[in-house]
mmCIF file of C-alpha atoms in Angstrom:
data_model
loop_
_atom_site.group_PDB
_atom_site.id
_atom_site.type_symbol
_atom_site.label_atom_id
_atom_site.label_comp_id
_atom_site.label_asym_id
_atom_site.label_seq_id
_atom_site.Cartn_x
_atom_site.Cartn_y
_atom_site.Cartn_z
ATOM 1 C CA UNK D 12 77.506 175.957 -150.235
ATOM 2 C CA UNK D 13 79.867 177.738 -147.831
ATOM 3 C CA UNK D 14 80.717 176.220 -144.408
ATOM 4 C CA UNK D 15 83.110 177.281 -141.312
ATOM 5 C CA UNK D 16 84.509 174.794 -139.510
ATOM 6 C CA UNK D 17 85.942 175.150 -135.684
ATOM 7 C CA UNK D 18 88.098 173.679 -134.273
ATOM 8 C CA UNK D 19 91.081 173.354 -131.543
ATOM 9 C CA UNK D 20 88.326 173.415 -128.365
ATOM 10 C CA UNK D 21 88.955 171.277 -125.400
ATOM 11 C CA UNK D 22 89.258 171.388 -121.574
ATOM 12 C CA UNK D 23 92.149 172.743 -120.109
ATOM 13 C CA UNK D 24 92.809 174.364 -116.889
ATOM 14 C CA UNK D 25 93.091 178.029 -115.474
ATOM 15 C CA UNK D 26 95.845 179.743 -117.044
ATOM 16 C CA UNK D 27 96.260 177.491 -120.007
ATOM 17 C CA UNK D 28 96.276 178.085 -123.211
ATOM 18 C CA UNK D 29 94.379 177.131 -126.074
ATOM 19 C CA UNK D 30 94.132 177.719 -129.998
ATOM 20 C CA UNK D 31 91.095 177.862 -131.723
ATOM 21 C CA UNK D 32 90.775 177.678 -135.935
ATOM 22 C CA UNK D 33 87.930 178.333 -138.237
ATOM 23 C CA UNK D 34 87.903 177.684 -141.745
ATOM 24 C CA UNK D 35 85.684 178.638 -144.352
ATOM 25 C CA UNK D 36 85.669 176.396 -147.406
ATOM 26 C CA UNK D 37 82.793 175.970 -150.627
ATOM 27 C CA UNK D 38 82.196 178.822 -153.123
ATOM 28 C CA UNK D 39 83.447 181.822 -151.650
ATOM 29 C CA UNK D 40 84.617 184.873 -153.824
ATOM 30 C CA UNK D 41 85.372 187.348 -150.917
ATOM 31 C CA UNK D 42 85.538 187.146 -147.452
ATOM 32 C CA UNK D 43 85.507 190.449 -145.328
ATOM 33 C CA UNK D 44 85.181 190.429 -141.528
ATOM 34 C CA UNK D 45 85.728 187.242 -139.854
ATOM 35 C CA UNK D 46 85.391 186.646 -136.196
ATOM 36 C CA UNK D 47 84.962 184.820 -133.041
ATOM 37 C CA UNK D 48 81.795 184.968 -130.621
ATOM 38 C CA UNK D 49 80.721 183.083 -127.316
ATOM 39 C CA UNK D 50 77.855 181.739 -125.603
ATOM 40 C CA UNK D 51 78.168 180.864 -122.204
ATOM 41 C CA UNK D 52 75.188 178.329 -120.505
ATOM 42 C CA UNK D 53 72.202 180.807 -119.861
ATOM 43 C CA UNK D 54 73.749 183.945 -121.358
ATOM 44 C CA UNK D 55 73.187 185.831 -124.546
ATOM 45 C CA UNK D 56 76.049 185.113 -127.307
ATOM 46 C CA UNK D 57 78.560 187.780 -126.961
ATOM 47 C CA UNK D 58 81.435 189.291 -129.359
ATOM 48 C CA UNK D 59 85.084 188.444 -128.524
ATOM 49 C CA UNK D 60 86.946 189.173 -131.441
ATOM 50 C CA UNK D 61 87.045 190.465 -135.213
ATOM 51 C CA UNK D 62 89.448 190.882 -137.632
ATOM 52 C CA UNK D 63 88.959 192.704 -141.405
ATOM 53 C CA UNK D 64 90.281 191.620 -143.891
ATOM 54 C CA UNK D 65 92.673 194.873 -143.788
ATOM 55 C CA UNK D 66 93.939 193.123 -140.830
ATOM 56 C CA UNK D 67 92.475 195.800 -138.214
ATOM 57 C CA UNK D 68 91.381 193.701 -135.109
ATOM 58 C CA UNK D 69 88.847 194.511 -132.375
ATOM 59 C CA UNK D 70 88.267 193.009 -129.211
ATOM 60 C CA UNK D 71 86.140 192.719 -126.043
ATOM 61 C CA UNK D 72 87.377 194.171 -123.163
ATOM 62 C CA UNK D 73 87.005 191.294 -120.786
ATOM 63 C CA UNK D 74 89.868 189.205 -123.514
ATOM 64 C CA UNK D 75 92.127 192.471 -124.037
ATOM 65 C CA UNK D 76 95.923 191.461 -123.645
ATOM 66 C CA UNK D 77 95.122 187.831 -123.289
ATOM 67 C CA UNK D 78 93.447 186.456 -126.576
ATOM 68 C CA UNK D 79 95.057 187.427 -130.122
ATOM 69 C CA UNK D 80 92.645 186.805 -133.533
ATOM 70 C CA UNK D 81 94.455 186.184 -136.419
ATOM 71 C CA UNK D 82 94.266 185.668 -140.545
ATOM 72 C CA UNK D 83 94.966 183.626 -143.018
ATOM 73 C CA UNK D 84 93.010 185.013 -146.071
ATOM 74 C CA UNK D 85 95.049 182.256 -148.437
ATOM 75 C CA UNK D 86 93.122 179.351 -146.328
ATOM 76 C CA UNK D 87 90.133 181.356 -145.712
ATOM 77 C CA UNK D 88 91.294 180.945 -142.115
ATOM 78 C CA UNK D 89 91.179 183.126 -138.729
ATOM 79 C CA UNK D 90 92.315 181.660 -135.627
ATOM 80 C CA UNK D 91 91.850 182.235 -131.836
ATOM 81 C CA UNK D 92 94.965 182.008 -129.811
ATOM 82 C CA UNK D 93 93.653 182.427 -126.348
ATOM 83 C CA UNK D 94 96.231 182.483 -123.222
ATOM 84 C CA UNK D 95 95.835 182.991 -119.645
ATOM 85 C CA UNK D 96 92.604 181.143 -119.369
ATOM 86 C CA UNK D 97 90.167 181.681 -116.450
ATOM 87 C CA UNK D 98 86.947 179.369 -115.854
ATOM 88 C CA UNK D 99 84.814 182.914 -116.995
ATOM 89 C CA UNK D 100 86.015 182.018 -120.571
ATOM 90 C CA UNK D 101 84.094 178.866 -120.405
ATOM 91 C CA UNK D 102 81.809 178.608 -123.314
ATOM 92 C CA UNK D 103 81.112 177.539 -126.752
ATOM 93 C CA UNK D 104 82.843 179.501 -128.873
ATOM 94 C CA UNK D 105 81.343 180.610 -132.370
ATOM 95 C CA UNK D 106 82.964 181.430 -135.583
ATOM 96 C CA UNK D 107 81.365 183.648 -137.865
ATOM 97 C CA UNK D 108 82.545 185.212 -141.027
ATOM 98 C CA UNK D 109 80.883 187.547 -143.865
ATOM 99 C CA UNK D 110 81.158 185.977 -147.480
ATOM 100 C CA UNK D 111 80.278 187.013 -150.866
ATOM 101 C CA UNK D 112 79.348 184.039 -152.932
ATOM 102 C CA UNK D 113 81.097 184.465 -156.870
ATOM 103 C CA UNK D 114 79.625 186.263 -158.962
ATOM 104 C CA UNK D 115 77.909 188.631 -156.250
ATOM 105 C CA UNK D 116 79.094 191.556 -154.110
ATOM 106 C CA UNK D 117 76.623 190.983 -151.964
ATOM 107 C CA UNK D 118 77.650 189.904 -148.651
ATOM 108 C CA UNK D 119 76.255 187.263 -146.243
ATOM 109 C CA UNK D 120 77.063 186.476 -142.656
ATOM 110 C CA UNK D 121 77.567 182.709 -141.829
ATOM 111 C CA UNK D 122 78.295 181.134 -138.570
ATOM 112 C CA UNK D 123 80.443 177.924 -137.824
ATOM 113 C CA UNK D 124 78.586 175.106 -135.679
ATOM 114 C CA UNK D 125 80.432 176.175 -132.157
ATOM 115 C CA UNK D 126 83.566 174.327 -130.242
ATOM 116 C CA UNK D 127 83.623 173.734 -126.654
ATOM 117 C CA UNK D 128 85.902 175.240 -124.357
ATOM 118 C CA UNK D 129 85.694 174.449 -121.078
ATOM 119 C CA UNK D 130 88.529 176.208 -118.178
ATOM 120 C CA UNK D 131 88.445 174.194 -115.165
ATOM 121 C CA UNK D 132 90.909 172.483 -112.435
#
């Protein structure tokens, strides 16, 4: 019924820049927190950014100053701009996003299916 749908990953090398996008179509009457996550090969998934629906935006530490998460709540849309790319941010990234379904307050995380990014020379 709901899905997120990544996109924007790729290859591209250190110091590059790359924008990802994650949109969340189906029945949806709300959407609160959406955000972006990572899983690098043979490492736990990991937070890298969230944004409310208020706007107020968190991030990891290791992407402070050099990745920006952003809205759209028209499209049911956050994006990923991500600059300054080192080969540490290699991983597949996640979207993930907390819905209420109509007719229900009750809210449910969902995750996207995961685009590749890969930093190398």
């Amino acid at each position: 019924q709901v899905q997120l749908v990544e996109s924007g990953g790729g290859l591209v090398q250190p110091g590059g820049s790359l924008r990802l996008s994650c949109a969340a179509s189906g029945s949806i009457f709300s959407i609160n927190v959406m955000g972006w996550y990572r899983q690098a090969p043979g490492k736990e998934r990991e937070l890298v950014a969230t944004i409310a629906n208020s706007g107020r935006t968190n991030y990891a530490d290791s992407v402070k100053g050099r990745f920006t998460i952003s809205r759209d709540n028209a499209k049911n849309t956050v994006y990923l701009q991500m600059n300054s790319l080192k080969p540490e941010d290699t991983a597949v990234y996640y979207c993930k996003a907390n819905i209420a379904l109509p007719g229900s307050y009750d809210y449910k995380y969902y995750w996207g299916q995961g685009t590749q990014v890969t930093v190398s020379s």
